[in-house]
């Protein structure tokens, strides 16, 4: 396969039949939108949306030493995750820089599935393989073994219940259980990246089309629509969720990103980055690094990643993600700003949009929180 050839998910023909606008995302040909991204966004907020997330990177770690390997390789305490549960964590370099943020599912006593971002899947696979030396554990690239569908939104539990007898009511947030959905064997997870309730369904690629069709039919009466990556980005932005390459990079430690809570110093043994992260934690207590905040536009101009945040004629930060918010009806952004300007309601903050300092209100994240 040439380096320029895009990878296709098992649902590629479905997306094309639906008239999706396709885009290159981390080497995958993925649906950006099917129609209006605003309509897709609002469908997830009010009804339900169906996503193809098969570009995510699944890596299986098995063996008697699997828990010990993951505790050494990642910053979280993975050994303490119960069977059937999941944990949000990160993999860092020795200098503390974030290589990726991950979700780790414990599928069995000695079996875990690590889900990496598409753009970092190979980096994570290589790092885990390298860090496995000396551990009684096997690291397996399972990216081709799974297709991943997600149904998100307030109607998603009802849609899925009509297709499975799995105990969805008992499935907590950040958990996963094996089940059958529309006759298809699946790992049913409840993690989500939209700010809404919803489910992720890990299935064999050859079952993906059948499951997509079944979910589409089950959701017809309640307004489920297919959704592309564009609305996934605005949904996660409203929910204040970080995106690797924007809010998270190798230049930042978890403490710089305001996510120091994922680093578990109390776990037994050494882990990659422990020393550097201990120093980062101490520095963060003494002098707060730049803080990730929300910005809401007073005007209509949309801020983009990399735009300077300004106050009093000085650059005080940088936008990491920006987009029009369909829910708020205004442009919004996440930005790292100097701690002195991070309090919600701070006056005089703007974004330099092509030489014009547009006024913005500093707000606490997230912009949007669903009513439980």
Protein backbone atom coordinates (compact mmCIF):
# COMPACT_ATOMS: atom_id res chain seq x y z
CA UNK A 1 0.00 0.00 0.00
CA UNK A 2 1.48 3.35 -0.99
CA UNK A 3 1.91 5.95 1.74
CA UNK A 4 -0.56 8.26 -0.01
CA UNK A 5 -3.34 5.68 -0.37
CA UNK A 6 -6.15 6.31 2.11
CA UNK A 7 -7.52 3.53 4.29
CA UNK A 8 -11.23 2.80 4.03
CA UNK A 9 -13.53 1.62 6.80
CA UNK A 10 -15.94 -1.30 6.38
CA UNK A 11 -18.73 1.29 5.96
CA UNK A 12 -17.11 3.16 3.07
CA UNK A 13 -19.75 2.09 0.52
CA UNK A 14 -22.54 3.11 2.92
CA UNK A 15 -21.11 6.62 3.33
CA UNK A 16 -20.83 7.08 -0.42
CA UNK A 17 -24.38 5.81 -1.00
CA UNK A 18 -25.56 8.39 1.54
CA UNK A 19 -23.75 11.15 -0.39
CA UNK A 20 -21.26 11.93 2.37
CA UNK A 21 -18.58 14.57 1.87
CA UNK A 22 -15.40 12.56 2.51
CA UNK A 23 -12.11 13.82 3.92
CA UNK A 24 -8.63 12.52 4.71
CA UNK A 25 -8.42 12.11 8.47
CA UNK A 26 -5.20 10.57 9.82
CA UNK A 27 -4.79 8.56 6.64
CA UNK A 28 -8.41 7.34 6.58
CA UNK A 29 -11.08 8.37 4.08
CA UNK A 30 -13.80 9.46 6.52
CA UNK A 31 -17.23 11.14 6.25
CA UNK A 32 -16.98 14.83 7.17
CA UNK A 33 -20.71 15.46 6.86
CA UNK A 34 -23.71 13.97 5.07
CA UNK A 35 -25.73 17.18 4.76
CA UNK A 36 -25.75 20.12 7.17
CA UNK A 37 -23.23 19.75 9.99
CA UNK A 38 -25.39 22.07 12.10
CA UNK A 39 -28.40 19.75 11.64
CA UNK A 40 -26.24 16.72 12.48
CA UNK A 41 -24.95 18.47 15.62
CA UNK A 42 -28.44 19.41 16.81
CA UNK A 43 -29.72 15.89 16.10
CA UNK A 44 -27.17 14.50 18.57
CA UNK A 45 -28.10 17.14 21.17
CA UNK A 46 -31.87 16.58 20.86
CA UNK A 47 -32.41 13.13 19.30
CA UNK A 48 -29.63 10.80 18.13
CA UNK A 49 -26.73 10.55 15.70
CA UNK A 50 -24.92 7.55 14.20
CA UNK A 51 -21.15 7.73 13.69
CA UNK A 52 -18.53 5.55 12.01
CA UNK A 53 -15.45 5.69 14.26
CA UNK A 54 -13.63 2.73 12.73
CA UNK A 55 -10.51 4.86 12.28
CA UNK A 56 -9.76 4.63 16.03
CA UNK A 57 -6.83 2.39 16.95
CA UNK A 58 -7.54 -0.76 18.98
CA UNK A 59 -4.58 -2.43 20.66
CA UNK A 60 -5.08 -5.59 22.73
CA UNK A 61 -2.79 -6.33 25.69
CA UNK A 62 -2.98 -9.84 27.15
CA UNK A 63 -1.11 -12.04 29.59
CA UNK A 64 -0.40 -12.46 33.29
CA UNK A 65 1.71 -9.29 33.20
CA UNK A 66 -0.77 -7.16 31.20
CA UNK A 67 -1.83 -5.02 34.17
CA UNK A 68 1.76 -4.51 35.28
CA UNK A 69 2.81 -3.52 31.75
CA UNK A 70 0.00 -0.99 31.41
CA UNK A 71 0.75 0.46 34.85
CA UNK A 72 4.36 0.96 33.73
CA UNK A 73 3.55 2.22 30.21
CA UNK A 74 0.66 4.59 31.06
CA UNK A 75 0.21 7.28 33.72
CA UNK A 76 -3.00 5.83 35.20
CA UNK A 77 -3.53 3.01 37.67
CA UNK A 78 -4.82 0.46 35.19
CA UNK A 79 -4.42 -2.48 37.57
CA UNK A 80 -7.24 -1.04 39.68
CA UNK A 81 -9.75 -1.05 36.80
CA UNK A 82 -12.38 -3.74 37.33
CA UNK A 83 -13.31 -6.26 34.64
CA UNK A 84 -16.00 -4.67 32.46
CA UNK A 85 -14.94 -1.12 33.29
CA UNK A 86 -12.96 1.47 31.34
CA UNK A 87 -10.61 4.31 32.24
CA UNK A 88 -9.53 7.52 30.55
CA UNK A 89 -5.75 7.86 30.75
CA UNK A 90 -2.67 9.03 28.87
CA UNK A 91 0.59 7.67 27.56
CA UNK A 92 3.52 10.06 28.06
CA UNK A 93 7.14 10.29 26.98
CA UNK A 94 9.92 10.04 29.54
CA UNK A 95 9.99 13.89 29.62
CA UNK A 96 6.28 13.95 30.56
CA UNK A 97 5.03 15.13 27.15
CA UNK A 98 1.67 13.61 26.14
CA UNK A 99 1.94 11.04 23.33
CA UNK A 100 -1.81 10.39 23.31
CA UNK A 101 -4.91 10.26 25.46
CA UNK A 102 -6.51 6.83 25.61
CA UNK A 103 -9.43 4.79 26.83
CA UNK A 104 -8.47 1.42 28.32
CA UNK A 105 -11.12 -1.29 28.69
CA UNK A 106 -10.52 -4.28 30.94
CA UNK A 107 -12.21 -7.08 29.01
CA UNK A 108 -11.11 -9.96 31.26
CA UNK A 109 -8.76 -10.63 34.16
CA UNK A 110 -5.69 -10.64 31.90
CA UNK A 111 -7.05 -8.90 28.78
CA UNK A 112 -7.25 -5.20 28.04
CA UNK A 113 -8.16 -3.16 24.99
CA UNK A 114 -6.38 0.17 24.57
CA UNK A 115 -8.16 2.59 22.21
CA UNK A 116 -5.88 5.26 20.73
CA UNK A 117 -6.64 8.23 18.50
CA UNK A 118 -6.34 7.43 14.79
CA UNK A 119 -3.50 9.90 14.27
CA UNK A 120 -1.46 8.35 17.10
CA UNK A 121 -2.36 4.65 16.84
CA UNK A 122 1.00 3.62 15.38
CA UNK A 123 2.94 5.75 17.89
CA UNK A 124 1.01 4.18 20.78
CA UNK A 125 1.42 0.66 19.38
CA UNK A 126 5.18 1.19 18.98
CA UNK A 127 5.53 2.64 22.49
CA UNK A 128 3.55 -0.17 24.14
CA UNK A 129 5.51 -2.80 22.19
CA UNK A 130 8.81 -1.24 23.24
CA UNK A 131 7.71 -0.84 26.88
CA UNK A 132 6.53 -4.48 27.02
CA UNK A 133 10.13 -5.74 27.16
CA UNK A 134 10.55 -7.81 30.33
CA UNK A 135 6.81 -8.13 31.03
CA UNK A 136 4.81 -11.35 30.68
CA UNK A 137 2.40 -9.70 28.25
CA UNK A 138 1.64 -9.57 24.54
CA UNK A 139 0.79 -6.37 22.66
CA UNK A 140 -1.33 -7.00 19.57
CA UNK A 141 -2.34 -4.59 16.80
CA UNK A 142 -6.09 -5.16 16.43
CA UNK A 143 -6.90 -2.14 14.26
CA UNK A 144 -8.11 -4.39 11.43
CA UNK A 145 -10.09 -6.66 13.77
CA UNK A 146 -12.73 -4.06 14.65
CA UNK A 147 -15.20 -1.68 13.12
CA UNK A 148 -16.52 0.91 15.58
CA UNK A 149 -19.98 2.47 15.41
CA UNK A 150 -21.29 5.01 17.90
CA UNK A 151 -24.87 6.06 18.56
CA UNK A 152 -25.02 9.26 20.60
CA UNK A 153 -27.83 11.43 21.93
CA UNK A 154 -30.81 11.31 24.30
CA UNK A 155 -32.68 8.76 22.14
CA UNK A 156 -29.70 6.38 21.90
CA UNK A 157 -30.62 4.13 24.88
CA UNK A 158 -34.09 3.49 23.44
CA UNK A 159 -32.72 2.81 19.97
CA UNK A 160 -30.17 0.30 21.25
CA UNK A 161 -32.62 -1.38 23.65
CA UNK A 162 -34.82 -2.26 20.69
CA UNK A 163 -31.91 -4.25 19.19
CA UNK A 164 -30.32 -5.98 22.19
CA UNK A 165 -31.22 -7.77 25.40
CA UNK A 166 -27.93 -6.66 27.01
CA UNK A 167 -28.37 -4.88 30.35
CA UNK A 168 -27.99 -1.31 29.12
CA UNK A 169 -29.54 0.14 32.31
CA UNK A 170 -26.81 -1.56 34.33
CA UNK A 171 -24.06 -0.36 31.98
CA UNK A 172 -22.44 2.59 33.75
CA UNK A 173 -20.54 5.49 32.19
CA UNK A 174 -17.01 4.28 31.37
CA UNK A 175 -17.92 0.60 31.22
CA UNK A 176 -18.23 -2.04 28.54
CA UNK A 177 -19.96 -5.40 28.25
CA UNK A 178 -20.15 -8.10 25.60
CA UNK A 179 -23.57 -8.50 24.00
CA UNK A 180 -25.44 -9.09 20.78
CA UNK A 181 -26.90 -6.13 18.87
CA UNK A 182 -29.21 -6.89 15.93
CA UNK A 183 -27.77 -10.41 15.88
CA UNK A 184 -24.19 -9.10 15.73
CA UNK A 185 -21.68 -9.93 18.51
CA UNK A 186 -20.40 -6.64 19.96
CA UNK A 187 -18.52 -5.05 22.80
CA UNK A 188 -21.01 -2.43 23.98
CA UNK A 189 -19.29 0.53 25.65
CA UNK A 190 -20.62 3.73 27.18
CA UNK A 191 -17.85 6.32 27.02
CA UNK A 192 -18.75 8.95 24.41
CA UNK A 193 -17.15 12.14 23.13
CA UNK A 194 -20.14 14.37 22.48
CA UNK A 195 -21.36 15.44 25.91
CA UNK A 196 -24.46 13.25 25.44
CA UNK A 197 -25.38 9.78 26.61
CA UNK A 198 -24.55 7.16 24.05
CA UNK A 199 -22.86 3.91 23.17
CA UNK A 200 -19.92 2.63 21.17
CA UNK A 201 -20.21 -0.73 19.46
CA UNK A 202 -17.00 -2.61 18.65
CA UNK A 203 -17.81 -5.30 16.05
CA UNK A 204 -16.08 -7.35 13.39
CA UNK A 205 -15.69 -5.34 10.15
CA UNK A 206 -17.82 -7.81 8.18
CA UNK A 207 -20.77 -7.11 10.52
CA UNK A 208 -20.54 -3.30 10.32
CA UNK A 209 -22.95 -2.72 7.41
CA UNK A 210 -25.62 -4.98 8.90
CA UNK A 211 -25.40 -3.18 12.24
CA UNK A 212 -25.44 0.29 10.62
CA UNK A 213 -28.63 -0.61 8.73
CA UNK A 214 -30.29 -2.05 11.83
CA UNK A 215 -29.48 1.06 13.88
CA UNK A 216 -30.68 3.32 11.05
CA UNK A 217 -34.01 1.48 10.88
CA UNK A 218 -34.42 1.37 14.67
CA UNK A 219 -33.76 5.13 14.88
CA UNK A 220 -36.02 6.20 12.01
CA UNK A 221 -39.02 7.00 14.18
CA UNK A 222 -37.03 9.10 16.68
CA UNK A 223 -34.99 11.23 14.27
CA UNK A 224 -31.61 9.47 14.22
CA UNK A 225 -29.33 10.77 11.45
CA UNK A 226 -25.88 9.74 10.19
CA UNK A 227 -23.21 12.11 11.48
CA UNK A 228 -19.75 13.00 10.23
CA UNK A 229 -16.50 14.09 11.87
CA UNK A 230 -17.32 17.79 11.53
CA UNK A 231 -20.19 17.74 14.03
CA UNK A 232 -18.24 15.36 16.26
CA UNK A 233 -15.69 18.15 16.60
CA UNK A 234 -18.24 20.86 17.48
CA UNK A 235 -20.00 18.49 19.91
CA UNK A 236 -16.79 17.68 21.80
CA UNK A 237 -15.79 21.36 21.77
CA UNK A 238 -19.08 22.39 23.41
CA UNK A 239 -18.55 19.59 25.94
CA UNK A 240 -15.04 20.94 26.74
CA UNK A 241 -13.35 17.67 25.75
CA UNK A 242 -9.71 17.85 24.59
CA UNK A 243 -8.59 16.79 21.13
CA UNK A 244 -5.08 15.47 20.58
CA UNK A 245 -3.04 17.86 18.43
CA UNK A 246 -5.07 20.80 19.75
CA UNK A 247 -5.47 20.81 23.56
CA UNK A 248 -2.99 17.93 24.03
CA UNK A 249 0.49 17.67 22.46
CA UNK A 250 3.96 16.31 23.24
CA UNK A 251 4.90 19.88 24.27
CA UNK A 252 2.45 19.66 27.20
CA UNK A 253 2.34 17.44 30.27
CA UNK A 254 -1.02 16.35 31.72
CA UNK A 255 -0.51 19.06 34.38
CA UNK A 256 -0.08 21.75 31.71
CA UNK A 257 -3.36 20.56 30.19
CA UNK A 258 -5.20 20.78 33.50
CA UNK A 259 -5.56 16.99 33.53
CA UNK A 260 -3.04 16.15 36.24
CA UNK A 261 -5.74 14.07 37.92
CA UNK A 262 -5.12 11.24 35.41
CA UNK A 263 -1.55 10.81 36.72
CA UNK A 264 -1.56 8.30 39.60
CA UNK A 265 1.69 8.70 41.54
CA UNK A 266 0.34 6.46 44.32
CA UNK A 267 0.38 3.30 42.16
CA UNK A 268 3.08 0.72 42.82
CA UNK A 269 6.32 0.75 40.90
CA UNK A 270 7.87 3.05 38.35
CA UNK A 271 6.13 4.28 35.21
CA UNK A 272 7.38 6.07 32.11
CA UNK A 273 7.53 9.78 32.85
CA UNK A 274 7.15 9.49 36.65
CA UNK A 275 10.19 11.62 37.48
CA UNK A 276 9.41 14.35 34.95
CA UNK A 277 5.74 14.42 35.94
CA UNK A 278 6.62 14.68 39.65
CA UNK A 279 8.53 17.84 38.76
CA UNK A 280 5.68 19.11 36.58
CA UNK A 281 3.21 18.59 39.42
CA UNK A 282 5.43 20.55 41.84
CA UNK A 283 5.86 23.41 39.37
CA UNK A 284 2.12 23.55 38.71
CA UNK A 285 1.51 24.06 42.46
CA UNK A 286 3.98 26.95 42.67
CA UNK A 287 3.25 28.79 39.43
CA UNK A 288 0.10 27.88 37.56
CA UNK A 289 0.89 27.15 33.93
CA UNK A 290 -1.38 28.58 31.28
CA UNK A 291 -4.94 27.48 32.00
CA UNK A 292 -7.38 25.97 29.51
CA UNK A 293 -10.48 28.19 29.40
CA UNK A 294 -13.57 28.69 27.32
CA UNK A 295 -14.06 31.80 25.19
CA UNK A 296 -17.43 32.97 23.83
CA UNK A 297 -17.50 35.55 21.03
CA UNK A 298 -19.37 38.80 21.36
CA UNK A 299 -19.31 39.13 17.56
CA UNK A 300 -19.69 36.67 14.68
CA UNK A 301 -16.08 36.01 13.66
CA UNK A 302 -14.89 32.49 14.31
CA UNK A 303 -11.54 31.92 16.07
CA UNK A 304 -9.30 29.12 14.82
CA UNK A 305 -6.52 27.05 16.38
CA UNK A 306 -3.30 29.05 16.66
CA UNK A 307 -4.91 32.50 16.85
CA UNK A 308 -3.38 34.67 19.63
CA UNK A 309 -5.46 35.55 22.70
CA UNK A 310 -4.78 39.16 23.73
CA UNK A 311 -5.41 41.58 26.61
CA UNK A 312 -4.12 45.11 27.05
CA UNK A 313 -2.20 44.89 23.79
CA UNK A 314 -0.26 41.81 24.98
CA UNK A 315 -0.48 38.19 23.83
CA UNK A 316 -1.70 36.21 26.86
CA UNK A 317 -2.48 32.87 25.24
CA UNK A 318 -3.44 30.89 22.19
CA UNK A 319 -6.63 29.37 20.80
CA UNK A 320 -6.46 25.55 20.56
CA UNK A 321 -9.91 24.87 19.04
CA UNK A 322 -12.59 27.18 17.70
CA UNK A 323 -15.89 26.84 15.85
CA UNK A 324 -19.41 28.21 15.63
CA UNK A 325 -21.49 26.64 18.42
CA UNK A 326 -24.87 25.45 17.15
CA UNK A 327 -26.15 25.13 20.74
CA UNK A 328 -25.05 28.61 21.91
CA UNK A 329 -25.59 30.31 18.55
CA UNK A 330 -22.20 32.04 18.84
CA UNK A 331 -18.56 31.28 17.96
CA UNK A 332 -16.68 29.56 20.81
CA UNK A 333 -13.11 28.52 21.47
CA UNK A 334 -10.91 26.70 23.92
CA UNK A 335 -7.62 28.45 24.64
CA UNK A 336 -4.64 28.26 26.96
CA UNK A 337 -4.27 31.65 28.68
CA UNK A 338 -2.05 33.08 31.40
CA UNK A 339 -3.48 32.23 34.82
CA UNK A 340 -4.11 35.93 35.60
CA UNK A 341 -6.74 36.01 32.83
CA UNK A 342 -8.33 32.60 33.43
CA UNK A 343 -11.15 33.53 35.83
CA UNK A 344 -14.61 33.46 34.24
CA UNK A 345 -15.78 36.99 33.48
CA UNK A 346 -12.25 38.44 33.18
CA UNK A 347 -12.58 41.78 31.35
CA UNK A 348 -10.71 42.96 28.28
CA UNK A 349 -9.83 39.61 26.69
CA UNK A 350 -9.92 39.27 22.91
CA UNK A 351 -8.76 37.08 20.05
CA UNK A 352 -6.54 38.47 17.31
CA UNK A 353 -8.40 37.46 14.15
CA UNK A 354 -6.27 38.58 11.21
CA UNK A 355 -5.13 41.76 12.93
CA UNK A 356 -8.44 42.72 14.56
CA UNK A 357 -8.85 42.18 18.30
CA UNK A 358 -12.33 40.69 18.60
CA UNK A 359 -13.83 40.80 22.13
CA UNK A 360 -14.45 37.47 23.89
CA UNK A 361 -15.95 36.49 27.22
CA UNK A 362 -13.90 34.11 29.39
CA UNK A 363 -16.12 31.27 30.67
CA UNK A 364 -15.64 28.06 32.63
CA UNK A 365 -15.57 24.80 30.68
CA UNK A 366 -17.62 23.02 29.48
CA UNK A 367 -19.77 25.33 27.40
CA UNK A 368 -22.54 22.76 27.43
CA UNK A 369 -23.63 20.20 30.01
CA UNK A 370 -26.54 17.89 29.37
CA UNK A 371 -29.41 17.72 31.86
CA UNK A 372 -29.16 14.35 33.59
